[in-house]
mmCIF file of C-alpha atoms in Angstrom:
data_model
loop_
_atom_site.group_PDB
_atom_site.id
_atom_site.type_symbol
_atom_site.label_atom_id
_atom_site.label_comp_id
_atom_site.label_asym_id
_atom_site.label_seq_id
_atom_site.Cartn_x
_atom_site.Cartn_y
_atom_site.Cartn_z
ATOM 1 C CA UNK B 1482 8.134 -11.528 11.216
ATOM 2 C CA UNK B 1483 5.548 -9.068 9.845
ATOM 3 C CA UNK B 1484 5.057 -6.237 12.307
ATOM 4 C CA UNK B 1485 1.406 -5.428 11.539
ATOM 5 C CA UNK B 1486 -0.568 -8.047 9.664
ATOM 6 C CA UNK B 1487 -4.118 -8.060 8.360
ATOM 7 C CA UNK B 1488 -6.385 -10.808 7.088
ATOM 8 C CA UNK B 1489 -7.787 -11.189 4.585
ATOM 9 C CA UNK B 1490 -5.834 -9.173 2.052
ATOM 10 C CA UNK B 1491 -8.744 -9.161 -0.386
ATOM 11 C CA UNK B 1492 -12.448 -9.449 0.353
ATOM 12 C CA UNK B 1493 -15.191 -9.524 -2.277
ATOM 13 C CA UNK B 1494 -18.721 -9.821 -0.984
ATOM 14 C CA UNK B 1495 -22.336 -9.008 -1.696
ATOM 15 C CA UNK B 1496 -24.300 -6.070 -0.365
ATOM 16 C CA UNK B 1497 -26.043 -6.844 2.893
ATOM 17 C CA UNK B 1498 -23.468 -9.375 4.085
ATOM 18 C CA UNK B 1499 -21.553 -9.150 7.356
ATOM 19 C CA UNK B 1500 -17.777 -9.459 7.276
ATOM 20 C CA UNK B 1501 -14.805 -9.140 9.595
ATOM 21 C CA UNK B 1502 -11.227 -8.010 9.068
ATOM 22 C CA UNK B 1503 -8.546 -9.047 11.526
ATOM 23 C CA UNK B 1504 -5.410 -7.207 12.561
ATOM 24 C CA UNK B 1505 -2.487 -8.315 14.673
ATOM 25 C CA UNK B 1506 0.700 -6.523 15.673
ATOM 26 C CA UNK B 1507 3.786 -8.141 17.173
ATOM 27 C CA UNK B 1508 5.532 -4.878 18.061
ATOM 28 C CA UNK B 1509 4.382 -4.832 21.658
ATOM 29 C CA UNK B 1510 2.510 -1.591 21.002
ATOM 30 C CA UNK B 1511 -0.307 -0.397 23.224
ATOM 31 C CA UNK B 1512 -2.336 1.511 20.633
ATOM 32 C CA UNK B 1513 -3.985 0.293 17.453
ATOM 33 C CA UNK B 1514 -5.984 2.047 14.740
ATOM 34 C CA UNK B 1515 -8.275 1.437 11.793
ATOM 35 C CA UNK B 1516 -8.078 3.711 8.767
ATOM 36 C CA UNK B 1517 -10.154 3.762 5.597
ATOM 37 C CA UNK B 1518 -8.686 4.800 2.250
ATOM 38 C CA UNK B 1519 -11.512 5.759 -0.039
ATOM 39 C CA UNK B 1520 -11.669 6.067 -3.808
ATOM 40 C CA UNK B 1521 -10.124 9.539 -3.632
ATOM 41 C CA UNK B 1522 -7.141 7.976 -1.855
ATOM 42 C CA UNK B 1523 -7.616 9.891 1.390
ATOM 43 C CA UNK B 1524 -6.619 7.973 4.500
ATOM 44 C CA UNK B 1525 -9.096 8.683 7.282
ATOM 45 C CA UNK B 1526 -9.017 7.392 10.796
ATOM 46 C CA UNK B 1527 -12.009 5.406 11.947
ATOM 47 C CA UNK B 1528 -11.150 4.020 15.380
ATOM 48 C CA UNK B 1529 -8.328 3.757 17.858
ATOM 49 C CA UNK B 1530 -7.862 1.486 20.834
ATOM 50 C CA UNK B 1531 -5.346 1.925 23.618
ATOM 51 C CA UNK B 1532 -4.782 -1.175 25.703
ATOM 52 C CA UNK B 1533 -8.149 -2.585 24.623
ATOM 53 C CA UNK B 1534 -9.957 0.670 25.420
ATOM 54 C CA UNK B 1535 -11.658 2.671 22.678
ATOM 55 C CA UNK B 1536 -10.116 6.149 22.555
ATOM 56 C CA UNK B 1537 -10.977 7.470 19.106
ATOM 57 C CA UNK B 1538 -14.317 6.891 17.452
ATOM 58 C CA UNK B 1539 -14.778 9.023 14.382
ATOM 59 C CA UNK B 1540 -18.087 9.638 12.653
ATOM 60 C CA UNK B 1541 -18.452 6.140 11.334
ATOM 61 C CA UNK B 1542 -21.767 4.332 10.727
ATOM 62 C CA UNK B 1543 -22.581 2.051 13.631
ATOM 63 C CA UNK B 1544 -22.558 -0.855 11.188
ATOM 64 C CA UNK B 1545 -18.807 -0.744 11.838
ATOM 65 C CA UNK B 1546 -17.802 -2.223 15.164
ATOM 66 C CA UNK B 1547 -14.206 -2.639 16.291
ATOM 67 C CA UNK B 1548 -13.228 -5.231 18.853
ATOM 68 C CA UNK B 1549 -9.947 -5.573 20.697
ATOM 69 C CA UNK B 1550 -9.640 -8.922 22.490
ATOM 70 C CA UNK B 1551 -6.138 -7.974 23.648
ATOM 71 C CA UNK B 1552 -3.718 -5.181 22.937
ATOM 72 C CA UNK B 1553 -2.072 -7.081 20.089
ATOM 73 C CA UNK B 1554 -5.302 -7.525 18.149
ATOM 74 C CA UNK B 1555 -7.883 -5.149 16.742
ATOM 75 C CA UNK B 1556 -10.627 -6.559 14.570
ATOM 76 C CA UNK B 1557 -13.203 -4.704 12.509
ATOM 77 C CA UNK B 1558 -16.658 -6.133 11.982
ATOM 78 C CA UNK B 1559 -18.936 -4.626 9.361
ATOM 79 C CA UNK B 1560 -22.658 -5.388 9.299
ATOM 80 C CA UNK B 1561 -25.011 -5.014 6.334
ATOM 81 C CA UNK B 1562 -22.311 -4.075 3.878
ATOM 82 C CA UNK B 1563 -23.102 -1.305 1.404
ATOM 83 C CA UNK B 1564 -21.550 -0.403 -1.938
ATOM 84 C CA UNK B 1565 -19.957 2.687 -0.376
ATOM 85 C CA UNK B 1566 -18.017 0.507 2.044
ATOM 86 C CA UNK B 1567 -15.769 -0.566 -0.820
ATOM 87 C CA UNK B 1568 -12.340 0.762 0.082
ATOM 88 C CA UNK B 1569 -8.964 -0.275 1.409
ATOM 89 C CA UNK B 1570 -8.899 -0.654 5.181
ATOM 90 C CA UNK B 1571 -5.576 -0.241 6.964
ATOM 91 C CA UNK B 1572 -4.739 -1.262 10.467
ATOM 92 C CA UNK B 1573 -1.919 0.558 12.273
ATOM 93 C CA UNK B 1574 -0.260 0.548 15.660
ATOM 94 C CA UNK B 1575 1.885 2.889 17.741
ATOM 95 C CA UNK B 1576 3.951 2.426 20.877
ATOM 96 C CA UNK B 1577 1.400 4.241 22.951
ATOM 97 C CA UNK B 1578 -1.254 6.888 22.653
ATOM 98 C CA UNK B 1579 1.273 9.684 22.800
ATOM 99 C CA UNK B 1580 3.465 8.269 20.036
ATOM 100 C CA UNK B 1581 2.698 9.936 16.785
ATOM 101 C CA UNK B 1582 4.575 7.471 14.621
ATOM 102 C CA UNK B 1583 2.182 4.793 13.472
ATOM 103 C CA UNK B 1584 3.088 1.585 11.685
ATOM 104 C CA UNK B 1585 0.684 0.296 9.093
ATOM 105 C CA UNK B 1586 -0.414 -3.119 7.943
ATOM 106 C CA UNK B 1587 -0.623 -4.047 4.249
ATOM 107 C CA UNK B 1588 -4.310 -3.216 3.935
ATOM 108 C CA UNK B 1589 -7.490 -5.174 3.199
ATOM 109 C CA UNK B 1590 -9.096 -4.431 -0.123
ATOM 110 C CA UNK B 1591 -12.860 -4.712 0.316
ATOM 111 C CA UNK B 1592 -15.144 -4.776 -2.703
ATOM 112 C CA UNK B 1593 -18.873 -4.822 -2.146
ATOM 113 C CA UNK B 1594 -20.931 -5.894 -5.162
ATOM 114 C CA UNK U 684 -12.720 19.539 5.363
ATOM 115 C CA UNK U 685 -9.137 18.649 4.538
ATOM 116 C CA UNK U 686 -6.728 20.089 7.056
ATOM 117 C CA UNK U 687 -3.681 18.669 5.299
ATOM 118 C CA UNK U 688 -3.274 19.354 1.613
ATOM 119 C CA UNK U 689 -0.888 18.044 -0.970
ATOM 120 C CA UNK U 690 -1.714 20.040 -4.042
ATOM 121 C CA UNK U 691 0.532 18.183 -6.466
ATOM 122 C CA UNK U 692 -0.972 14.800 -7.253
ATOM 123 C CA UNK U 693 2.118 13.729 -9.162
ATOM 124 C CA UNK U 694 5.777 14.520 -9.657
ATOM 125 C CA UNK U 695 8.191 13.181 -12.223
ATOM 126 C CA UNK U 696 11.913 13.528 -11.598
ATOM 127 C CA UNK U 697 15.055 12.215 -13.184
ATOM 128 C CA UNK U 698 17.236 9.780 -11.304
ATOM 129 C CA UNK U 699 19.949 11.603 -9.403
ATOM 130 C CA UNK U 700 18.013 14.853 -9.220
ATOM 131 C CA UNK U 701 16.207 16.351 -6.237
ATOM 132 C CA UNK U 702 12.543 15.556 -5.552
ATOM 133 C CA UNK U 703 10.654 18.226 -3.643
ATOM 134 C CA UNK U 704 7.237 17.350 -2.262
ATOM 135 C CA UNK U 705 5.059 20.000 -0.692
ATOM 136 C CA UNK U 706 2.388 19.907 1.982
ATOM 137 C CA UNK U 707 0.212 22.657 3.466
ATOM 138 C CA UNK U 708 -1.930 22.536 6.564
ATOM 139 C CA UNK U 709 -4.645 24.731 8.008
ATOM 140 C CA UNK U 710 -4.837 23.688 11.655
ATOM 141 C CA UNK U 711 -2.459 25.774 13.775
ATOM 142 C CA UNK U 712 -2.751 23.181 16.563
ATOM 143 C CA UNK U 713 -0.787 20.641 14.544
ATOM 144 C CA UNK U 714 2.598 20.181 16.154
ATOM 145 C CA UNK U 715 3.954 16.961 14.715
ATOM 146 C CA UNK U 716 4.336 16.126 11.066
ATOM 147 C CA UNK U 717 5.201 12.918 9.285
ATOM 148 C CA UNK U 718 5.886 11.669 5.808
ATOM 149 C CA UNK U 719 4.869 8.197 4.743
ATOM 150 C CA UNK U 720 5.807 6.347 1.594
ATOM 151 C CA UNK U 721 3.458 3.854 -0.001
ATOM 152 C CA UNK U 722 4.053 1.276 -2.696
ATOM 153 C CA UNK U 723 1.084 -0.249 -4.565
ATOM 154 C CA UNK U 724 -0.755 -2.976 -2.639
ATOM 155 C CA UNK U 725 1.225 -2.232 0.529
ATOM 156 C CA UNK U 726 0.568 -0.184 3.637
ATOM 157 C CA UNK U 727 2.154 3.235 4.186
ATOM 158 C CA UNK U 728 5.681 3.060 5.576
ATOM 159 C CA UNK U 729 6.950 5.704 7.962
ATOM 160 C CA UNK U 730 9.719 7.759 6.380
ATOM 161 C CA UNK U 731 10.587 10.807 8.457
ATOM 162 C CA UNK U 732 8.968 13.163 10.937
ATOM 163 C CA UNK U 733 9.447 16.594 12.438
ATOM 164 C CA UNK U 734 8.252 18.256 15.591
ATOM 165 C CA UNK U 735 7.021 21.826 15.504
ATOM 166 C CA UNK U 736 9.933 22.924 17.699
ATOM 167 C CA UNK U 737 12.274 22.250 14.784
ATOM 168 C CA UNK U 738 12.427 23.620 11.284
ATOM 169 C CA UNK U 739 14.494 20.864 9.709
ATOM 170 C CA UNK U 740 15.082 17.171 10.165
ATOM 171 C CA UNK U 741 17.413 15.078 8.075
ATOM 172 C CA UNK U 742 17.745 11.333 7.648
ATOM 173 C CA UNK U 743 20.082 10.189 4.914
ATOM 174 C CA UNK U 744 18.725 11.262 1.554
ATOM 175 C CA UNK U 745 15.516 12.599 3.114
ATOM 176 C CA UNK U 746 15.106 16.050 4.647
ATOM 177 C CA UNK U 747 11.911 17.574 5.912
ATOM 178 C CA UNK U 748 11.571 21.337 6.279
ATOM 179 C CA UNK U 749 8.876 22.998 8.353
ATOM 180 C CA UNK U 750 7.750 26.609 7.988
ATOM 181 C CA UNK U 751 5.240 27.137 10.779
ATOM 182 C CA UNK U 752 4.371 30.702 9.893
ATOM 183 C CA UNK U 753 3.416 29.603 6.401
ATOM 184 C CA UNK U 754 1.887 26.333 7.650
ATOM 185 C CA UNK U 755 3.952 24.553 5.068
ATOM 186 C CA UNK U 756 6.294 21.612 5.038
ATOM 187 C CA UNK U 757 8.308 19.987 2.333
ATOM 188 C CA UNK U 758 10.175 16.749 1.809
ATOM 189 C CA UNK U 759 13.414 16.766 -0.156
ATOM 190 C CA UNK U 760 14.846 13.566 -1.568
ATOM 191 C CA UNK U 761 18.419 13.888 -2.788
ATOM 192 C CA UNK U 762 19.488 12.150 -4.916
ATOM 193 C CA UNK U 763 16.299 10.546 -6.207
ATOM 194 C CA UNK U 764 16.512 6.850 -6.991
ATOM 195 C CA UNK U 765 14.191 4.565 -8.994
ATOM 196 C CA UNK U 766 13.172 2.819 -5.759
ATOM 197 C CA UNK U 767 11.772 6.132 -4.541
ATOM 198 C CA UNK U 768 8.921 5.827 -7.037
ATOM 199 C CA UNK U 769 5.891 5.606 -4.765
ATOM 200 C CA UNK U 770 3.052 7.667 -3.326
ATOM 201 C CA UNK U 771 4.144 9.997 -0.538
ATOM 202 C CA UNK U 772 1.666 11.047 2.138
ATOM 203 C CA UNK U 773 2.068 14.001 4.421
ATOM 204 C CA UNK U 774 0.391 13.609 7.837
ATOM 205 C CA UNK U 775 -0.052 15.810 10.890
ATOM 206 C CA UNK U 776 -1.210 15.450 14.457
ATOM 207 C CA UNK U 777 -1.979 17.704 17.390
ATOM 208 C CA UNK U 778 -1.059 16.938 20.986
ATOM 209 C CA UNK U 779 -4.449 17.776 22.357
ATOM 210 C CA UNK U 780 -7.491 15.568 22.608
ATOM 211 C CA UNK U 781 -6.726 14.414 19.090
ATOM 212 C CA UNK U 782 -3.564 12.653 20.133
ATOM 213 C CA UNK U 783 -2.989 9.758 17.830
ATOM 214 C CA UNK U 784 -5.399 11.055 15.213
ATOM 215 C CA UNK U 785 -3.234 11.528 12.144
ATOM 216 C CA UNK U 786 -4.668 13.728 9.427
ATOM 217 C CA UNK U 787 -3.379 12.724 6.011
ATOM 218 C CA UNK U 788 -2.997 14.571 2.754
ATOM 219 C CA UNK U 789 -4.169 13.025 -0.495
ATOM 220 C CA UNK U 790 -0.681 11.927 -1.483
ATOM 221 C CA UNK U 791 1.776 12.761 -4.259
ATOM 222 C CA UNK U 792 2.744 10.095 -6.765
ATOM 223 C CA UNK U 793 6.476 10.309 -7.443
ATOM 224 C CA UNK U 794 7.959 8.713 -10.540
ATOM 225 C CA UNK U 795 11.733 8.609 -10.803
ATOM 226 C CA UNK U 796 12.858 8.097 -14.372
ATOM 227 C CA UNK U 797 16.263 6.696 -15.386
#
């Protein structure tokens, strides 16, 4: 009965590869987010979708492309992976765009070699 | 540029004592503040929040204080328990175009010793 789940939990891959991370929430929330936690441990928002519509798109390389097939899912596809993409990626959701309280998934630990 | 700052990377406190975690912010548009707790290899878990119209919010052992003039908030945990050992993140948001965009501090690692 996990509220926000992510797969995979760990991802080790070579530079130049393309990979996807999946996120699902069963809270009935309208809004979902992707955050990146870098080596300095800062959590920074990357994208947000509200009811499948992109509403926040931070300054992220266009190698990163989010996709929301429905409001319960938000996937993150990364093309041509680089060493600097190594980080922990967290998915989160909130009731709606105006709800500040966000609920996080367990994170996907990406290591690019 | 970090708009939310947690200047103490770590805090060690004895079980039963009070833990006080501090957070400063620079953006005067922030009007909602949250604290998240994070265990290793898990996602952040929402702990407590406060709106800018209040100066205090309490939930069990956790109390958050907001001083808007000083752009400062703090989280008090009383009494501290071993299970409180975790990283605590302060976060803030503004109800303008940035709605939903939480700005996080770098976190404070709390260790509660027996």
